[in-house]
Amino acid sequence: DAMVIQNPRYQVTQFGKPVTLSCSQTLNHNVMYWYQQKSSQAPKLLFHYYDKDFNNEADTPDNFQSRRPNTSFCFLDIRSPGLGDAAMYLCATSRDQGQRYIQYFGAGTRLSVL
Amino acid sequence: SQQGEEDPQALSIQEGENATMNCSYKTSINNLQWYRQNSGRGLVHLILIRSNEREKHSGRLRVTLDTSKKSSSLLITASRAADTASYFCATEPGEFWGGSEKLVFGKGTKLTVNP
């Protein structure tokens, strides 16, 4: 089945130790998104790619970076995680035609910072 | 600023009962979507209603949209324990970039359906 896959499902890192979260998709969608979701809160968009064009949200900290080496893969890099970065990170995709407003989400990576 | 606001924040009902969740938003929209999130999982798209539609059905789901009041409601009929999840409305704030719209999610309603 076509889907959005996030690895790992759970990630534990130490304060200040760089961490990378990955997302892959078999939907062949042009657009990929990264969201941060804290407990009992709405998902908050960090940035998105339309093909290789990167779009950063104005309030996304510089500590968060992203790479999209090809259509299928997208990575979220947290350069120096702080305790406040502990959250669920969600990857999503959407197409740029047809039902382009609908987003397809992965299961998420829950990040803990010790 | 946040676009969608759901209420109630939490709802607990018995199996077989209907569940109604509401969403209010602030700016004009092209469409509004509802998503479900099971605990510790990603979001799943449920239904999309366009601004020129007033009501839409999908299985046990019924969504209404009142653009004059900037509000929407999601009704789940004959609820089941498996419907236990958080439900989010999502709107696009009218910005357009690339080929896809950005979504802004509300805080969600946590629904518990007791067996």
mmCIF file of C-alpha atoms in Angstrom:
data_model
loop_
_atom_site.group_PDB
_atom_site.id
_atom_site.type_symbol
_atom_site.label_atom_id
_atom_site.label_comp_id
_atom_site.label_asym_id
_atom_site.label_seq_id
_atom_site.Cartn_x
_atom_site.Cartn_y
_atom_site.Cartn_z
ATOM 1 C CA ASP A 1 0.000 0.000 0.000
ATOM 2 C CA ALA A 2 1.178 3.502 -0.797
ATOM 3 C CA MET A 3 2.001 5.308 2.375
ATOM 4 C CA VAL A 4 4.095 7.719 4.390
ATOM 5 C CA ILE A 5 6.643 6.033 6.644
ATOM 6 C CA GLN A 6 8.495 7.672 9.492
ATOM 7 C CA ASN A 7 11.526 6.246 11.216
ATOM 8 C CA PRO A 8 12.158 5.723 13.983
ATOM 9 C CA ARG A 9 8.815 5.685 15.805
ATOM 10 C CA TYR A 10 10.539 6.625 19.036
ATOM 11 C CA GLN A 11 13.790 8.524 19.376
ATOM 12 C CA VAL A 12 15.634 9.383 22.554
ATOM 13 C CA THR A 13 18.460 11.883 22.422
ATOM 14 C CA GLN A 14 20.521 13.846 24.865
ATOM 15 C CA PHE A 15 20.312 17.556 25.412
ATOM 16 C CA GLY A 16 22.384 19.214 22.680
ATOM 17 C CA LYS A 17 23.083 16.021 20.717
ATOM 18 C CA PRO A 18 22.068 16.327 17.033
ATOM 19 C CA VAL A 19 19.307 14.042 15.877
ATOM 20 C CA THR A 20 17.810 13.239 12.476
ATOM 21 C CA LEU A 21 14.296 12.019 11.828
ATOM 22 C CA SER A 22 13.379 10.494 8.494
ATOM 23 C CA CYS A 23 10.296 10.288 6.333
ATOM 24 C CA SER A 24 9.703 8.374 3.139
ATOM 25 C CA GLN A 25 6.691 8.207 0.880
ATOM 26 C CA THR A 26 5.492 5.939 -1.888
ATOM 27 C CA LEU A 27 2.662 8.266 -2.934
ATOM 28 C CA ASN A 28 4.881 10.227 -5.352
ATOM 29 C CA HIS A 29 3.495 13.470 -3.957
ATOM 30 C CA ASN A 30 5.251 16.728 -4.773
ATOM 31 C CA VAL A 31 4.777 18.352 -1.403
ATOM 32 C CA MET A 32 6.189 17.161 1.912
ATOM 33 C CA TYR A 33 5.592 18.787 5.277
ATOM 34 C CA TRP A 34 7.087 18.564 8.745
ATOM 35 C CA TYR A 35 4.918 19.332 11.786
ATOM 36 C CA GLN A 36 5.706 19.488 15.461
ATOM 37 C CA GLN A 37 2.946 18.414 17.831
ATOM 38 C CA LYS A 38 3.171 18.766 21.584
ATOM 39 C CA SER A 39 0.858 17.024 23.985
ATOM 40 C CA SER A 40 -2.814 17.995 23.582
ATOM 41 C CA GLN A 41 -1.915 20.664 21.032
ATOM 42 C CA ALA A 42 -2.529 21.174 17.350
ATOM 43 C CA PRO A 43 0.153 20.147 14.851
ATOM 44 C CA LYS A 44 2.360 23.140 14.110
ATOM 45 C CA LEU A 45 3.884 23.440 10.656
ATOM 46 C CA LEU A 46 7.677 23.787 10.744
ATOM 47 C CA PHE A 47 8.409 23.832 7.003
ATOM 48 C CA HIS A 48 7.487 22.203 3.747
ATOM 49 C CA TYR A 49 8.965 21.316 0.386
ATOM 50 C CA TYR A 50 7.267 21.765 -2.947
ATOM 51 C CA ASP A 51 9.484 19.515 -5.034
ATOM 52 C CA LYS A 52 12.931 20.784 -4.041
ATOM 53 C CA ASP A 53 11.761 24.282 -3.097
ATOM 54 C CA PHE A 54 12.093 24.737 0.644
ATOM 55 C CA ASN A 55 9.628 26.929 2.551
ATOM 56 C CA ASN A 56 10.362 27.759 6.150
ATOM 57 C CA GLU A 57 7.715 29.028 8.563
ATOM 58 C CA ALA A 58 8.653 32.408 10.027
ATOM 59 C CA ASP A 59 8.600 31.151 13.611
ATOM 60 C CA THR A 60 10.514 27.912 13.070
ATOM 61 C CA PRO A 61 13.711 28.052 15.132
ATOM 62 C CA ASP A 62 17.038 27.913 13.299
ATOM 63 C CA ASN A 63 17.762 24.784 15.329
ATOM 64 C CA PHE A 64 15.490 22.908 12.915
ATOM 65 C CA GLN A 65 16.731 22.108 9.435
ATOM 66 C CA SER A 66 15.456 19.885 6.679
ATOM 67 C CA ARG A 67 16.734 18.041 3.622
ATOM 68 C CA ARG A 68 14.892 16.498 0.725
ATOM 69 C CA PRO A 69 17.382 14.583 -1.420
ATOM 70 C CA ASN A 70 14.693 13.192 -3.736
ATOM 71 C CA THR A 71 10.918 12.971 -4.137
ATOM 72 C CA SER A 72 10.593 10.020 -1.794
ATOM 73 C CA PHE A 73 12.643 11.081 1.205
ATOM 74 C CA CYS A 74 12.688 14.017 3.586
ATOM 75 C CA PHE A 75 14.721 14.491 6.747
ATOM 76 C CA LEU A 76 14.304 16.671 9.794
ATOM 77 C CA ASP A 77 17.547 17.627 11.521
ATOM 78 C CA ILE A 78 17.531 19.096 15.003
ATOM 79 C CA ARG A 79 21.007 20.499 15.496
ATOM 80 C CA SER A 80 21.018 21.005 19.260
ATOM 81 C CA PRO A 81 17.873 19.592 20.835
ATOM 82 C CA GLY A 82 16.592 21.275 23.938
ATOM 83 C CA LEU A 83 14.115 19.980 26.475
ATOM 84 C CA GLY A 84 11.432 22.061 24.783
ATOM 85 C CA ASP A 85 11.910 20.151 21.539
ATOM 86 C CA ALA A 86 10.483 16.971 23.019
ATOM 87 C CA ALA A 87 7.380 16.364 20.946
ATOM 88 C CA MET A 88 5.763 14.233 18.268
ATOM 89 C CA TYR A 89 7.103 15.058 14.820
ATOM 90 C CA LEU A 90 4.754 14.372 11.954
ATOM 91 C CA CYS A 91 5.594 14.124 8.283
ATOM 92 C CA ALA A 92 2.860 14.618 5.697
ATOM 93 C CA THR A 93 2.537 14.749 1.938
ATOM 94 C CA SER A 94 0.097 16.159 -0.557
ATOM 95 C CA ARG A 95 -0.222 16.255 -4.317
ATOM 96 C CA ASP A 96 -0.223 19.397 -6.424
ATOM 97 C CA GLN A 97 -3.244 18.541 -8.513
ATOM 98 C CA GLY A 98 -6.606 16.905 -8.047
ATOM 99 C CA GLN A 99 -7.343 16.624 -4.330
ATOM 100 C CA ARG A 100 -4.357 18.710 -3.504
ATOM 101 C CA TYR A 101 -5.634 20.064 -0.200
ATOM 102 C CA ILE A 102 -5.687 16.681 1.495
ATOM 103 C CA GLN A 103 -2.606 15.739 3.479
ATOM 104 C CA TYR A 104 -1.431 12.203 4.158
ATOM 105 C CA PHE A 105 0.415 11.693 7.412
ATOM 106 C CA GLY A 106 2.962 9.239 8.677
ATOM 107 C CA ALA A 107 2.568 7.649 12.106
ATOM 108 C CA GLY A 108 4.985 10.152 13.618
ATOM 109 C CA THR A 109 8.245 10.030 15.556
ATOM 110 C CA ARG A 110 8.045 10.731 19.263
ATOM 111 C CA LEU A 111 11.222 12.502 20.360
ATOM 112 C CA SER A 112 12.385 12.497 23.950
ATOM 113 C CA VAL A 113 15.241 14.755 25.095
ATOM 114 C CA LEU A 114 17.107 13.760 28.233
ATOM 115 C CA SER B 1 -2.611 33.040 14.675
ATOM 116 C CA GLN B 2 -4.587 29.864 15.042
ATOM 117 C CA GLN B 3 -7.335 29.520 12.502
ATOM 118 C CA GLY B 4 -9.528 26.733 13.852
ATOM 119 C CA GLU B 5 -10.862 26.302 17.345
ATOM 120 C CA GLU B 6 -12.752 23.169 18.274
ATOM 121 C CA ASP B 7 -15.171 22.676 21.080
ATOM 122 C CA PRO B 8 -15.623 20.887 23.284
ATOM 123 C CA GLN B 9 -12.000 20.138 24.130
ATOM 124 C CA ALA B 10 -13.055 16.737 25.438
ATOM 125 C CA LEU B 11 -16.180 14.646 24.992
ATOM 126 C CA SER B 12 -17.077 11.349 26.630
ATOM 127 C CA ILE B 13 -20.070 9.318 25.433
ATOM 128 C CA GLN B 14 -21.427 5.789 25.438
ATOM 129 C CA GLU B 15 -21.281 3.469 22.461
ATOM 130 C CA GLY B 16 -24.248 3.963 20.197
ATOM 131 C CA GLU B 17 -24.667 7.635 21.044
ATOM 132 C CA ASN B 18 -23.991 10.442 18.602
ATOM 133 C CA ALA B 19 -20.991 12.730 19.010
ATOM 134 C CA THR B 20 -20.955 16.321 17.826
ATOM 135 C CA MET B 21 -17.848 18.455 17.617
ATOM 136 C CA ASN B 22 -17.682 22.064 16.534
ATOM 137 C CA CYS B 23 -15.030 24.166 14.866
ATOM 138 C CA SER B 24 -14.873 27.928 14.499
ATOM 139 C CA TYR B 25 -12.443 29.817 12.321
ATOM 140 C CA LYS B 26 -11.540 33.437 11.765
ATOM 141 C CA THR B 27 -10.928 34.187 8.096
ATOM 142 C CA SER B 28 -12.624 33.248 4.863
ATOM 143 C CA ILE B 29 -11.705 29.823 3.550
ATOM 144 C CA ASN B 30 -11.882 27.761 0.391
ATOM 145 C CA ASN B 31 -12.516 24.530 2.214
ATOM 146 C CA LEU B 32 -12.461 22.946 5.632
ATOM 147 C CA GLN B 33 -11.285 19.465 6.509
ATOM 148 C CA TRP B 34 -11.658 17.151 9.465
ATOM 149 C CA TYR B 35 -8.903 14.764 10.527
ATOM 150 C CA ARG B 36 -8.774 12.028 13.143
ATOM 151 C CA GLN B 37 -5.748 11.147 15.256
ATOM 152 C CA ASN B 38 -5.584 7.972 17.272
ATOM 153 C CA SER B 39 -3.422 8.209 20.374
ATOM 154 C CA GLY B 40 0.265 8.345 19.488
ATOM 155 C CA ARG B 41 -0.360 8.132 15.748
ATOM 156 C CA GLY B 42 -0.504 10.396 12.719
ATOM 157 C CA LEU B 43 -3.564 12.189 11.429
ATOM 158 C CA VAL B 44 -5.987 10.614 9.000
ATOM 159 C CA HIS B 45 -8.124 12.672 6.647
ATOM 160 C CA LEU B 46 -11.845 12.107 7.166
ATOM 161 C CA ILE B 47 -13.753 14.549 5.019
ATOM 162 C CA LEU B 48 -13.403 17.819 3.116
ATOM 163 C CA ILE B 49 -16.195 20.321 2.654
ATOM 164 C CA ARG B 50 -15.900 23.200 0.222
ATOM 165 C CA SER B 51 -16.982 26.732 1.034
ATOM 166 C CA ASN B 52 -19.925 26.494 -1.365
ATOM 167 C CA GLU B 53 -21.224 23.327 0.316
ATOM 168 C CA ARG B 54 -23.427 23.337 3.400
ATOM 169 C CA GLU B 55 -23.481 19.668 4.304
ATOM 170 C CA LYS B 56 -21.575 16.538 3.411
ATOM 171 C CA HIS B 57 -21.909 12.907 4.413
ATOM 172 C CA SER B 58 -19.449 10.051 4.496
ATOM 173 C CA GLY B 59 -20.624 6.833 6.119
ATOM 174 C CA ARG B 60 -21.447 7.671 9.762
ATOM 175 C CA LEU B 61 -19.934 11.134 9.425
ATOM 176 C CA ARG B 62 -21.913 14.267 8.722
ATOM 177 C CA VAL B 63 -20.206 17.620 8.339
ATOM 178 C CA THR B 64 -21.915 20.975 8.110
ATOM 179 C CA LEU B 65 -20.412 24.307 7.198
ATOM 180 C CA ASP B 66 -21.836 27.750 7.915
ATOM 181 C CA THR B 67 -19.585 30.319 6.270
ATOM 182 C CA SER B 68 -21.668 33.221 7.602
ATOM 183 C CA LYS B 69 -20.879 32.096 11.146
ATOM 184 C CA LYS B 70 -17.421 30.787 10.225
ATOM 185 C CA SER B 71 -18.181 27.485 11.849
ATOM 186 C CA SER B 72 -18.388 23.786 11.071
ATOM 187 C CA SER B 73 -19.622 20.759 12.928
ATOM 188 C CA LEU B 74 -18.714 17.089 12.707
ATOM 189 C CA LEU B 75 -21.359 14.578 13.726
ATOM 190 C CA ILE B 76 -20.461 10.938 14.253
ATOM 191 C CA THR B 77 -23.587 8.819 14.464
ATOM 192 C CA ALA B 78 -23.929 5.506 16.309
ATOM 193 C CA SER B 79 -20.458 5.857 17.800
ATOM 194 C CA ARG B 80 -18.218 2.876 18.466
ATOM 195 C CA ALA B 81 -15.342 2.355 20.883
ATOM 196 C CA ALA B 82 -13.033 2.431 17.836
ATOM 197 C CA ASP B 83 -14.054 6.058 17.239
ATOM 198 C CA THR B 84 -12.087 7.033 20.354
ATOM 199 C CA ALA B 85 -9.544 9.545 19.059
ATOM 200 C CA SER B 86 -8.815 13.253 18.764
ATOM 201 C CA TYR B 87 -10.577 15.100 15.970
ATOM 202 C CA PHE B 88 -9.101 18.196 14.338
ATOM 203 C CA CYS B 89 -10.535 20.665 11.914
ATOM 204 C CA ALA B 90 -8.134 22.194 9.420
ATOM 205 C CA THR B 91 -8.485 25.247 7.247
ATOM 206 C CA GLU B 92 -6.271 26.996 4.766
ATOM 207 C CA PRO B 93 -5.768 30.663 5.594
ATOM 208 C CA GLY B 94 -5.915 31.817 2.016
ATOM 209 C CA GLU B 95 -2.190 31.799 1.372
ATOM 210 C CA PHE B 96 -1.105 30.035 -1.759
ATOM 211 C CA TRP B 97 2.369 28.821 -2.399
ATOM 212 C CA GLY B 98 3.723 26.373 -4.871
ATOM 213 C CA GLY B 99 0.937 24.034 -5.883
ATOM 214 C CA SER B 100 -0.594 23.167 -2.533
ATOM 215 C CA GLU B 101 -2.340 24.872 0.287
ATOM 216 C CA LYS B 102 -1.014 25.150 3.795
ATOM 217 C CA LEU B 103 -3.314 23.854 6.519
ATOM 218 C CA VAL B 104 -3.779 25.310 9.964
ATOM 219 C CA PHE B 105 -5.127 22.893 12.523
ATOM 220 C CA GLY B 106 -7.303 23.600 15.523
ATOM 221 C CA LYS B 107 -6.471 22.265 18.970
ATOM 222 C CA GLY B 108 -8.807 19.323 18.540
ATOM 223 C CA THR B 109 -11.560 17.567 20.428
ATOM 224 C CA LYS B 110 -10.638 14.443 22.355
ATOM 225 C CA LEU B 111 -13.478 11.958 21.985
ATOM 226 C CA THR B 112 -13.826 8.954 24.276
ATOM 227 C CA VAL B 113 -16.456 6.362 23.412
ATOM 228 C CA ASN B 114 -17.090 4.031 26.319
ATOM 229 C CA PRO B 115 -18.136 0.435 25.553
#
